[in-house]
PDB file of C-alpha atoms in Angstrom:
ATOM      1  CA  MET D   1     -18.642  -0.444 -37.141  1.00 47.00           C
ATOM      2  CA  ALA D   2     -14.841  -0.111 -36.974  1.00 52.00           C
ATOM      3  CA  VAL D   3     -12.580  -3.058 -36.432  1.00 47.00           C
ATOM      4  CA  GLY D   4     -11.327  -1.316 -33.260  1.00 59.00           C
ATOM      5  CA  SER D   5     -14.774  -1.715 -31.701  1.00 64.00           C
ATOM      6  CA  PHE D   6     -14.589  -5.468 -32.043  1.00 70.00           C
ATOM      7  CA  SER D   7     -11.051  -5.465 -30.605  1.00 72.00           C
ATOM      8  CA  ALA D   8     -12.053  -3.351 -27.589  1.00 73.00           C
ATOM      9  CA  GLY D   9     -15.037  -5.544 -26.854  1.00 76.00           C
ATOM     10  CA  LEU D  10     -12.998  -8.722 -27.158  1.00 80.00           C
ATOM     11  CA  SER D  11     -10.314  -7.371 -24.837  1.00 80.00           C
ATOM     12  CA  GLY D  12     -13.019  -6.593 -22.273  1.00 80.00           C
ATOM     13  CA  LEU D  13     -14.326 -10.149 -22.458  1.00 84.00           C
ATOM     14  CA  ASN D  14     -10.799 -11.531 -22.004  1.00 85.00           C
ATOM     15  CA  ALA D  15     -10.160  -9.289 -19.013  1.00 85.00           C
ATOM     16  CA  ASN D  16     -13.477 -10.292 -17.453  1.00 86.00           C
ATOM     17  CA  ALA D  17     -12.590 -13.967 -17.988  1.00 88.00           C
ATOM     18  CA  ALA D  18      -9.300 -13.420 -16.136  1.00 88.00           C
ATOM     19  CA  TYR D  19     -11.211 -11.732 -13.287  1.00 88.00           C
ATOM     20  CA  LEU D  20     -13.650 -14.626 -13.030  1.00 91.00           C
ATOM     21  CA  SER D  21     -10.724 -17.070 -13.064  1.00 90.00           C
ATOM     22  CA  VAL D  22      -9.151 -15.310 -10.076  1.00 90.00           C
ATOM     23  CA  ILE D  23     -12.469 -15.387  -8.189  1.00 91.00           C
ATOM     24  CA  GLY D  24     -12.759 -19.112  -8.881  1.00 89.00           C
ATOM     25  CA  ASN D  25      -9.207 -19.669  -7.670  1.00 87.00           C
ATOM     26  CA  ASN D  26      -9.963 -17.749  -4.453  1.00 88.00           C
ATOM     27  CA  LEU D  27     -13.032 -19.886  -3.826  1.00 90.00           C
ATOM     28  CA  ALA D  28     -11.152 -23.115  -4.575  1.00 88.00           C
ATOM     29  CA  ASN D  29      -8.484 -22.202  -2.007  1.00 83.00           C
ATOM     30  CA  ILE D  30     -10.836 -21.007   0.716  1.00 81.00           C
ATOM     31  CA  ASN D  31      -9.568 -23.764   3.053  1.00 78.00           C
ATOM     32  CA  THR D  32      -5.943 -23.749   1.888  1.00 76.00           C
ATOM     33  CA  LEU D  33      -3.535 -22.993   4.735  1.00 72.00           C
ATOM     34  CA  GLY D  34      -1.673 -19.719   4.311  1.00 68.00           C
ATOM     35  CA  TYR D  35      -3.794 -18.599   1.332  1.00 75.00           C
ATOM     36  CA  LYS D  36      -5.818 -15.388   1.613  1.00 76.00           C
ATOM     37  CA  ALA D  37      -6.837 -14.201  -1.847  1.00 84.00           C
ATOM     38  CA  SER D  38      -5.618 -12.654  -5.092  1.00 88.00           C
ATOM     39  CA  THR D  39      -6.721  -9.351  -6.556  1.00 89.00           C
ATOM     40  CA  VAL D  40      -6.847  -8.208 -10.178  1.00 89.00           C
ATOM     41  CA  SER D  41      -5.990  -4.776 -11.537  1.00 86.00           C
ATOM     42  CA  PHE D  42      -6.762  -3.629 -15.074  1.00 83.00           C
ATOM     43  CA  ALA D  43      -5.093  -1.168 -17.428  1.00 79.00           C
ATOM     44  CA  ASP D  44      -5.793   0.496 -20.757  1.00 76.00           C
ATOM     45  CA  LEU D  45      -4.557  -1.547 -23.669  1.00 70.00           C
ATOM     46  CA  VAL D  46      -4.070   1.643 -25.666  1.00 63.00           C
ATOM     47  CA  SER D  47      -5.838   4.988 -25.800  1.00 60.00           C
ATOM     48  CA  GLN D  48      -6.431   7.507 -28.592  1.00 57.00           C
ATOM     49  CA  THR D  49      -6.618  11.233 -28.022  1.00 58.00           C
ATOM     50  CA  VAL D  50      -9.412  12.968 -29.904  1.00 57.00           C
ATOM     51  CA  GLY D  51     -10.519  16.555 -29.934  1.00 57.00           C
ATOM     52  CA  GLY D  52      -7.058  18.096 -29.912  1.00 56.00           C
ATOM     53  CA  THR D  53      -4.377  18.375 -27.217  1.00 57.00           C
ATOM     54  CA  SER D  54      -5.915  21.119 -25.118  1.00 59.00           C
ATOM     55  CA  VAL D  55      -5.911  21.276 -21.326  1.00 63.00           C
ATOM     56  CA  ASN D  56      -8.768  18.780 -21.214  1.00 64.00           C
ATOM     57  CA  PRO D  57      -8.339  16.531 -24.232  1.00 64.00           C
ATOM     58  CA  MET D  58     -10.764  13.699 -24.877  1.00 63.00           C
ATOM     59  CA  GLN D  59      -9.316  10.187 -24.821  1.00 62.00           C
ATOM     60  CA  VAL D  60     -11.021   7.073 -26.130  1.00 62.00           C
ATOM     61  CA  GLY D  61      -9.837   3.733 -24.800  1.00 64.00           C
ATOM     62  CA  LEU D  62      -9.224   1.079 -27.406  1.00 71.00           C
ATOM     63  CA  GLY D  63      -9.284  -1.886 -25.065  1.00 77.00           C
ATOM     64  CA  VAL D  64      -8.500  -3.200 -21.607  1.00 81.00           C
ATOM     65  CA  VAL D  65      -5.881  -5.645 -20.416  1.00 81.00           C
ATOM     66  CA  THR D  66      -5.194  -7.451 -17.138  1.00 84.00           C
ATOM     67  CA  GLY D  67      -2.538  -5.305 -15.497  1.00 83.00           C
ATOM     68  CA  SER D  68      -1.539  -7.642 -12.681  1.00 85.00           C
ATOM     69  CA  ILE D  69      -2.774 -10.439 -10.437  1.00 87.00           C
ATOM     70  CA  SER D  70      -1.448  -9.833  -6.921  1.00 86.00           C
ATOM     71  CA  PRO D  71      -1.635 -12.223  -3.965  1.00 81.00           C
ATOM     72  CA  VAL D  72      -2.906 -10.809  -0.673  1.00 80.00           C
ATOM     73  CA  PHE D  73      -0.609 -11.450   2.300  1.00 74.00           C
ATOM     74  CA  SER D  74      -2.733  -9.844   4.999  1.00 74.00           C
ATOM     75  CA  GLN D  75      -2.805 -11.281   8.512  1.00 75.00           C
ATOM     76  CA  GLY D  76      -5.246 -14.161   8.925  1.00 72.00           C
ATOM     77  CA  ALA D  77      -6.732 -15.815  11.995  1.00 76.00           C
ATOM     78  CA  ILE D  78      -4.258 -17.869  14.049  1.00 81.00           C
ATOM     79  CA  GLU D  79      -5.641 -21.168  15.330  1.00 81.00           C
ATOM     80  CA  ASN D  80      -4.201 -23.705  17.762  1.00 83.00           C
ATOM     81  CA  THR D  81      -3.609 -27.028  15.998  1.00 84.00           C
ATOM     82  CA  ARG D  82      -1.932 -28.689  19.033  1.00 83.00           C
ATOM     83  CA  GLU D  83       0.941 -29.729  16.746  1.00 86.00           C
ATOM     84  CA  SER D  84       4.328 -28.602  18.039  1.00 85.00           C
ATOM     85  CA  THR D  85       5.700 -28.228  14.500  1.00 89.00           C
ATOM     86  CA  ASN D  86       2.840 -26.010  13.304  1.00 91.00           C
ATOM     87  CA  VAL D  87       3.804 -22.351  13.454  1.00 91.00           C
ATOM     88  CA  ALA D  88       2.308 -19.051  12.333  1.00 88.00           C
ATOM     89  CA  LEU D  89       3.539 -15.550  11.550  1.00 86.00           C
ATOM     90  CA  GLN D  90       2.119 -12.573  13.432  1.00 84.00           C
ATOM     91  CA  GLY D  91       2.432  -9.526  11.182  1.00 82.00           C
ATOM     92  CA  ASN D  92       4.700  -9.209   8.175  1.00 83.00           C
ATOM     93  CA  GLY D  93       7.026 -11.963   7.028  1.00 86.00           C
ATOM     94  CA  LEU D  94       7.323 -15.190   5.048  1.00 89.00           C
ATOM     95  CA  PHE D  95       8.798 -18.604   5.749  1.00 93.00           C
ATOM     96  CA  VAL D  96      11.727 -19.593   3.548  1.00 95.00           C
ATOM     97  CA  VAL D  97      11.526 -23.107   2.114  1.00 96.00           C
ATOM     98  CA  ARG D  98      13.877 -24.852  -0.293  1.00 95.00           C
ATOM     99  CA  SER D  99      13.883 -27.602  -2.896  1.00 93.00           C
ATOM    100  CA  ASP D 100      16.521 -28.736  -5.363  1.00 91.00           C
ATOM    101  CA  ASP D 101      15.316 -25.981  -7.696  1.00 90.00           C
ATOM    102  CA  GLY D 102      15.889 -23.125  -5.225  1.00 92.00           C
ATOM    103  CA  ASN D 103      14.097 -21.140  -2.536  1.00 94.00           C
ATOM    104  CA  ALA D 104      10.442 -20.256  -2.235  1.00 94.00           C
ATOM    105  CA  TYR D 105       8.361 -18.324   0.295  1.00 93.00           C
ATOM    106  CA  THR D 106       5.114 -19.155   2.075  1.00 90.00           C
ATOM    107  CA  ARG D 107       2.845 -17.996   4.888  1.00 86.00           C
ATOM    108  CA  ALA D 108       1.651 -21.528   5.641  1.00 87.00           C
ATOM    109  CA  GLY D 109       3.318 -23.010   8.711  1.00 89.00           C
ATOM    110  CA  ASN D 110       1.885 -26.548   8.761  1.00 90.00           C
ATOM    111  CA  PHE D 111       5.296 -28.208   8.979  1.00 93.00           C
ATOM    112  CA  SER D 112       6.385 -31.682  10.089  1.00 92.00           C
ATOM    113  CA  PHE D 113       9.562 -33.762  10.343  1.00 90.00           C
ATOM    114  CA  ASN D 114      10.364 -36.396   7.726  1.00 89.00           C
ATOM    115  CA  ALA D 115      12.202 -39.683   8.284  1.00 83.00           C
ATOM    116  CA  ASP D 116      15.562 -37.881   8.042  1.00 85.00           C
ATOM    117  CA  GLY D 117      14.650 -35.431  10.796  1.00 87.00           C
ATOM    118  CA  LYS D 118      14.230 -32.484   8.405  1.00 91.00           C
ATOM    119  CA  LEU D 119      11.467 -29.963   8.958  1.00 94.00           C
ATOM    120  CA  ILE D 120       9.400 -29.920   5.752  1.00 94.00           C
ATOM    121  CA  THR D 121       6.191 -28.619   4.227  1.00 94.00           C
ATOM    122  CA  PRO D 122       3.382 -31.038   3.251  1.00 91.00           C
ATOM    123  CA  ASP D 123       4.730 -31.144  -0.321  1.00 90.00           C
ATOM    124  CA  GLY D 124       8.316 -31.864   0.732  1.00 92.00           C
ATOM    125  CA  TRP D 125       9.976 -28.434   0.662  1.00 95.00           C
ATOM    126  CA  ARG D 126      12.682 -28.118   3.342  1.00 96.00           C
ATOM    127  CA  VAL D 127      12.117 -25.314   5.855  1.00 96.00           C
ATOM    128  CA  GLN D 128      15.106 -22.980   6.165  1.00 96.00           C
ATOM    129  CA  GLY D 129      16.368 -21.276   9.297  1.00 93.00           C
ATOM    130  CA  TYR D 130      19.244 -20.552  11.675  1.00 91.00           C
ATOM    131  CA  THR D 131      20.109 -23.564  13.816  1.00 86.00           C
ATOM    132  CA  ASP D 132      23.227 -22.490  15.772  1.00 86.00           C
ATOM    133  CA  LEU D 133      22.966 -21.156  19.339  1.00 84.00           C
ATOM    134  CA  ASP D 134      25.438 -18.853  21.048  1.00 84.00           C
ATOM    135  CA  PRO D 135      26.842 -20.939  23.939  1.00 82.00           C
ATOM    136  CA  LEU D 136      27.121 -17.860  26.173  1.00 84.00           C
ATOM    137  CA  THR D 137      23.759 -16.169  25.577  1.00 83.00           C
ATOM    138  CA  GLY D 138      21.676 -19.076  24.321  1.00 80.00           C
ATOM    139  CA  GLU D 139      20.406 -16.860  21.499  1.00 87.00           C
ATOM    140  CA  VAL D 140      20.149 -17.913  17.861  1.00 88.00           C
ATOM    141  CA  VAL D 141      23.165 -16.928  15.743  1.00 89.00           C
ATOM    142  CA  THR D 142      21.958 -15.157  12.579  1.00 88.00           C
ATOM    143  CA  THR D 143      25.319 -14.210  11.044  1.00 85.00           C
ATOM    144  CA  GLY D 144      25.545 -17.313   8.852  1.00 82.00           C
ATOM    145  CA  GLY D 145      23.386 -18.430   5.975  1.00 87.00           C
ATOM    146  CA  LEU D 146      20.049 -20.221   6.140  1.00 92.00           C
ATOM    147  CA  THR D 147      20.217 -24.009   6.317  1.00 92.00           C
ATOM    148  CA  ASP D 148      17.848 -26.952   6.584  1.00 94.00           C
ATOM    149  CA  ILE D 149      16.309 -27.324  10.032  1.00 92.00           C
ATOM    150  CA  VAL D 150      17.273 -30.844  11.074  1.00 90.00           C
ATOM    151  CA  VAL D 151      16.626 -32.725  14.294  1.00 84.00           C
ATOM    152  CA  PRO D 152      18.056 -36.225  13.733  1.00 74.00           C
ATOM    153  CA  PRO D 153      15.899 -39.003  15.208  1.00 70.00           C
ATOM    154  CA  GLY D 154      17.020 -39.912  18.732  1.00 68.00           C
ATOM    155  CA  VAL D 155      19.018 -36.704  19.242  1.00 69.00           C
ATOM    156  CA  LEU D 156      17.724 -34.393  21.959  1.00 64.00           C
ATOM    157  CA  ARG D 157      18.816 -30.922  22.937  1.00 69.00           C
ATOM    158  CA  GLU D 158      18.947 -29.633  26.469  1.00 75.00           C
ATOM    159  CA  PRO D 159      15.590 -28.033  27.291  1.00 80.00           C
ATOM    160  CA  VAL D 160      15.509 -24.239  27.436  1.00 82.00           C
ATOM    161  CA  ALA D 161      13.174 -22.695  29.982  1.00 84.00           C
ATOM    162  CA  THR D 162      10.866 -19.871  28.941  1.00 86.00           C
ATOM    163  CA  THR D 163      12.212 -16.522  30.116  1.00 85.00           C
ATOM    164  CA  ASN D 164       9.895 -14.028  28.389  1.00 84.00           C
ATOM    165  CA  VAL D 165       6.283 -14.112  27.250  1.00 84.00           C
ATOM    166  CA  ARG D 166       4.771 -11.232  25.305  1.00 82.00           C
ATOM    167  CA  ALA D 167       1.052 -11.000  24.551  1.00 82.00           C
ATOM    168  CA  GLN D 168      -1.161  -8.583  22.652  1.00 83.00           C
ATOM    169  CA  ILE D 169      -4.423  -8.221  24.574  1.00 87.00           C
ATOM    170  CA  ASN D 170      -7.356  -5.867  24.000  1.00 89.00           C
ATOM    171  CA  LEU D 171      -9.549  -5.087  27.004  1.00 92.00           C
ATOM    172  CA  ASP D 172     -12.999  -3.632  26.364  1.00 92.00           C
ATOM    173  CA  SER D 173     -13.082  -0.104  27.804  1.00 91.00           C
ATOM    174  CA  ASN D 174     -16.892  -0.290  27.809  1.00 92.00           C
ATOM    175  CA  ALA D 175     -16.970  -3.426  29.965  1.00 93.00           C
ATOM    176  CA  ALA D 176     -19.178  -3.208  33.034  1.00 94.00           C
ATOM    177  CA  VAL D 177     -17.786  -3.212  36.563  1.00 95.00           C
ATOM    178  CA  THR D 178     -19.407  -6.358  37.940  1.00 93.00           C
ATOM    179  CA  GLY D 179     -16.961  -7.588  40.566  1.00 92.00           C
ATOM    180  CA  ALA D 180     -16.282 -10.662  38.450  1.00 94.00           C
ATOM    181  CA  VAL D 181     -13.646 -11.567  35.860  1.00 94.00           C
ATOM    182  CA  ASN D 182     -14.304  -9.720  32.575  1.00 95.00           C
ATOM    183  CA  TYR D 183     -11.685 -11.407  30.432  1.00 94.00           C
ATOM    184  CA  SER D 184      -9.387 -14.405  30.705  1.00 94.00           C
ATOM    185  CA  THR D 185      -6.545 -15.705  28.546  1.00 93.00           C
ATOM    186  CA  SER D 186      -3.899 -18.409  28.812  1.00 91.00           C
ATOM    187  CA  MET D 187      -0.267 -18.692  27.697  1.00 90.00           C
ATOM    188  CA  GLU D 188       2.066 -21.666  27.548  1.00 89.00           C
ATOM    189  CA  PHE D 189       5.622 -21.811  28.873  1.00 87.00           C
ATOM    190  CA  PHE D 190       8.324 -24.439  29.447  1.00 86.00           C
ATOM    191  CA  ASP D 191      10.307 -25.160  32.597  1.00 84.00           C
ATOM    192  CA  THR D 192      13.967 -26.188  32.868  1.00 82.00           C
ATOM    193  CA  LEU D 193      13.016 -29.836  32.350  1.00 81.00           C
ATOM    194  CA  GLY D 194      11.236 -29.120  29.094  1.00 80.00           C
ATOM    195  CA  SER D 195       7.766 -29.697  30.538  1.00 83.00           C
ATOM    196  CA  LYS D 196       4.972 -27.510  29.202  1.00 85.00           C
ATOM    197  CA  HIS D 197       2.689 -25.561  31.544  1.00 87.00           C
ATOM    198  CA  ALA D 198      -0.138 -23.092  31.060  1.00 90.00           C
ATOM    199  CA  VAL D 199      -0.553 -19.842  32.970  1.00 92.00           C
ATOM    200  CA  THR D 200      -4.024 -18.290  33.043  1.00 94.00           C
ATOM    201  CA  VAL D 201      -4.382 -14.522  33.389  1.00 94.00           C
ATOM    202  CA  ASP D 202      -7.726 -13.137  34.583  1.00 96.00           C
ATOM    203  CA  PHE D 203      -8.620  -9.454  34.100  1.00 96.00           C
ATOM    204  CA  GLN D 204     -11.271  -7.658  36.127  1.00 96.00           C
ATOM    205  CA  LYS D 205     -12.417  -4.089  35.548  1.00 96.00           C
ATOM    206  CA  THR D 206     -12.588  -2.011  38.745  1.00 95.00           C
ATOM    207  CA  GLY D 207     -13.330   1.437  37.345  1.00 94.00           C
ATOM    208  CA  ALA D 208     -12.783   3.833  34.455  1.00 93.00           C
ATOM    209  CA  GLY D 209      -9.405   2.940  32.980  1.00 92.00           C
ATOM    210  CA  ALA D 210      -8.616   0.704  35.934  1.00 95.00           C
ATOM    211  CA  TRP D 211      -8.203  -3.083  35.890  1.00 95.00           C
ATOM    212  CA  THR D 212      -6.723  -5.788  38.080  1.00 95.00           C
ATOM    213  CA  TYR D 213      -5.019  -8.923  36.832  1.00 95.00           C
ATOM    214  CA  LYS D 214      -4.233 -12.263  38.434  1.00 95.00           C
ATOM    215  CA  ALA D 215      -1.989 -14.943  36.919  1.00 93.00           C
ATOM    216  CA  THR D 216      -2.357 -18.527  38.090  1.00 93.00           C
ATOM    217  CA  VAL D 217      -1.108 -22.005  37.227  1.00 91.00           C
ATOM    218  CA  PRO D 218      -2.607 -25.366  38.169  1.00 91.00           C
ATOM    219  CA  GLN D 219      -1.847 -26.245  41.776  1.00 89.00           C
ATOM    220  CA  ALA D 220      -0.928 -29.719  40.533  1.00 88.00           C
ATOM    221  CA  ASP D 221       2.035 -28.237  38.636  1.00 86.00           C
ATOM    222  CA  VAL D 222       3.440 -26.754  41.857  1.00 84.00           C
ATOM    223  CA  ASN D 223       2.782 -29.147  44.722  1.00 83.00           C
ATOM    224  CA  GLY D 224       0.401 -31.741  43.373  1.00 82.00           C
ATOM    225  CA  GLY D 225      -2.649 -30.139  44.974  1.00 83.00           C
ATOM    226  CA  ALA D 226      -5.992 -29.124  43.520  1.00 88.00           C
ATOM    227  CA  GLY D 227      -7.181 -25.720  42.350  1.00 90.00           C
ATOM    228  CA  ARG D 228      -5.085 -22.787  41.157  1.00 92.00           C
ATOM    229  CA  PHE D 229      -1.752 -21.379  42.402  1.00 91.00           C
ATOM    230  CA  GLN D 230      -1.272 -17.606  42.064  1.00 91.00           C
ATOM    231  CA  VAL D 231       2.060 -16.515  40.578  1.00 89.00           C
ATOM    232  CA  ALA D 232       1.399 -12.801  40.033  1.00 89.00           C
ATOM    233  CA  SER D 233      -1.213 -10.105  40.531  1.00 92.00           C
ATOM    234  CA  GLY D 234      -1.467  -6.343  40.213  1.00 92.00           C
ATOM    235  CA  THR D 235      -3.296  -3.395  38.714  1.00 93.00           C
ATOM    236  CA  LEU D 236      -3.414  -1.871  35.230  1.00 93.00           C
ATOM    237  CA  THR D 237      -4.121   1.799  34.532  1.00 94.00           C
ATOM    238  CA  PHE D 238      -5.055   3.204  31.116  1.00 93.00           C
ATOM    239  CA  ASP D 239      -5.392   6.818  29.980  1.00 92.00           C
ATOM    240  CA  GLY D 240      -8.290   8.256  27.996  1.00 88.00           C
ATOM    241  CA  THR D 241      -6.875   6.964  24.700  1.00 90.00           C
ATOM    242  CA  GLY D 242      -6.554   3.397  25.946  1.00 88.00           C
ATOM    243  CA  THR D 243      -2.766   3.543  26.382  1.00 89.00           C
ATOM    244  CA  LEU D 244      -1.339   1.549  29.280  1.00 90.00           C
ATOM    245  CA  ILE D 245       0.399   3.970  31.685  1.00 91.00           C
ATOM    246  CA  ALA D 246       0.962   1.680  34.673  1.00 90.00           C
ATOM    247  CA  PRO D 247       2.787  -0.525  35.300  1.00 89.00           C
ATOM    248  CA  ALA D 248       5.589   0.909  33.163  1.00 80.00           C
ATOM    249  CA  ALA D 249       7.833  -2.146  33.520  1.00 77.00           C
ATOM    250  CA  ASP D 250       7.260  -5.742  32.482  1.00 81.00           C
ATOM    251  CA  VAL D 251       5.369  -7.993  34.871  1.00 80.00           C
ATOM    252  CA  ALA D 252       7.424 -10.763  36.478  1.00 78.00           C
ATOM    253  CA  LEU D 253       5.896 -14.206  37.006  1.00 76.00           C
ATOM    254  CA  THR D 254       7.617 -16.528  39.466  1.00 74.00           C
ATOM    255  CA  VAL D 255       6.621 -20.185  39.485  1.00 71.00           C
ATOM    256  CA  PRO D 256       8.090 -22.328  42.293  1.00 67.00           C
ATOM    257  CA  ALA D 257      10.288 -25.181  41.127  1.00 61.00           C
TER     258      ALA D 257
END
C-alpha cells in the first residue's frame, strides 16, 4: 500500500472531524440569539491525472481538506421580548458594534443601556449608529460617521409621533367565507406625548380575491370608554396571482387626540 493511501485516508478523517466539530458548535448555540448555523465545504487536497490527458482523463484524488466554514445569516423568527431596547433585522443587514479593538458585526439585537447611557450588547460592545436628527424634517442624518448611541441618564428627547406603519401580511387565499374574521394582527404606534398604543386590524374574506379590513384601537385610549374604537375600514382586492390591486394608495388611520 502506497504512502499516499495513508495520507488520503488521514485527510478524510481530519475533514470529518472538522465537520463533526461544526455540527457540535451548531447544537451548542441552538439557543444563542442571532446565531443560525455554520456550513462546511470541502475541497480536493491535490489530484493526480492518470490515463493520459485526453478529453476525459481520469483523476485520482489524493486527499480532502476543509475548504471553508461559513456562517449562515438567513432570516430567523422574530419574537416580541417586550424590551424596548431589543431590536431585530428584517431581511439583509448586520448591526455594527464597537470595542476598543475595532468594529464587529452581529445579527443579535438584545441590547441594553449601561450606567453611562450607552447602548451595548450583553458582552459590552457599544452599538453604533446615527444619532443626529434634521431639525426641519425630523429624519436621521446619515452623512456623518457612525458613533456610540448614547442616552445620558435623566436626559429626555421630545417624543416623536408615529407617522407611518408598514406591515407584511399574508392572507390565505383558500380561507373559507364564513362571515367572521379570518385573520387578525396588531401593530404598535406612539402618539405626540410618547404614549404607546396598539391598533388591531381584522381581515374578513368576502369572496374570491376579496377581503374587508377593519382597524380599531381600545375605546379607553380615545375617550375612556369600553370596547373598541374604529379608526379605519375598507376593502382589499387581489388578482389571480395574489397581488394586491386595490386600494392602490396607502391606508390612512386617524386616531382622535
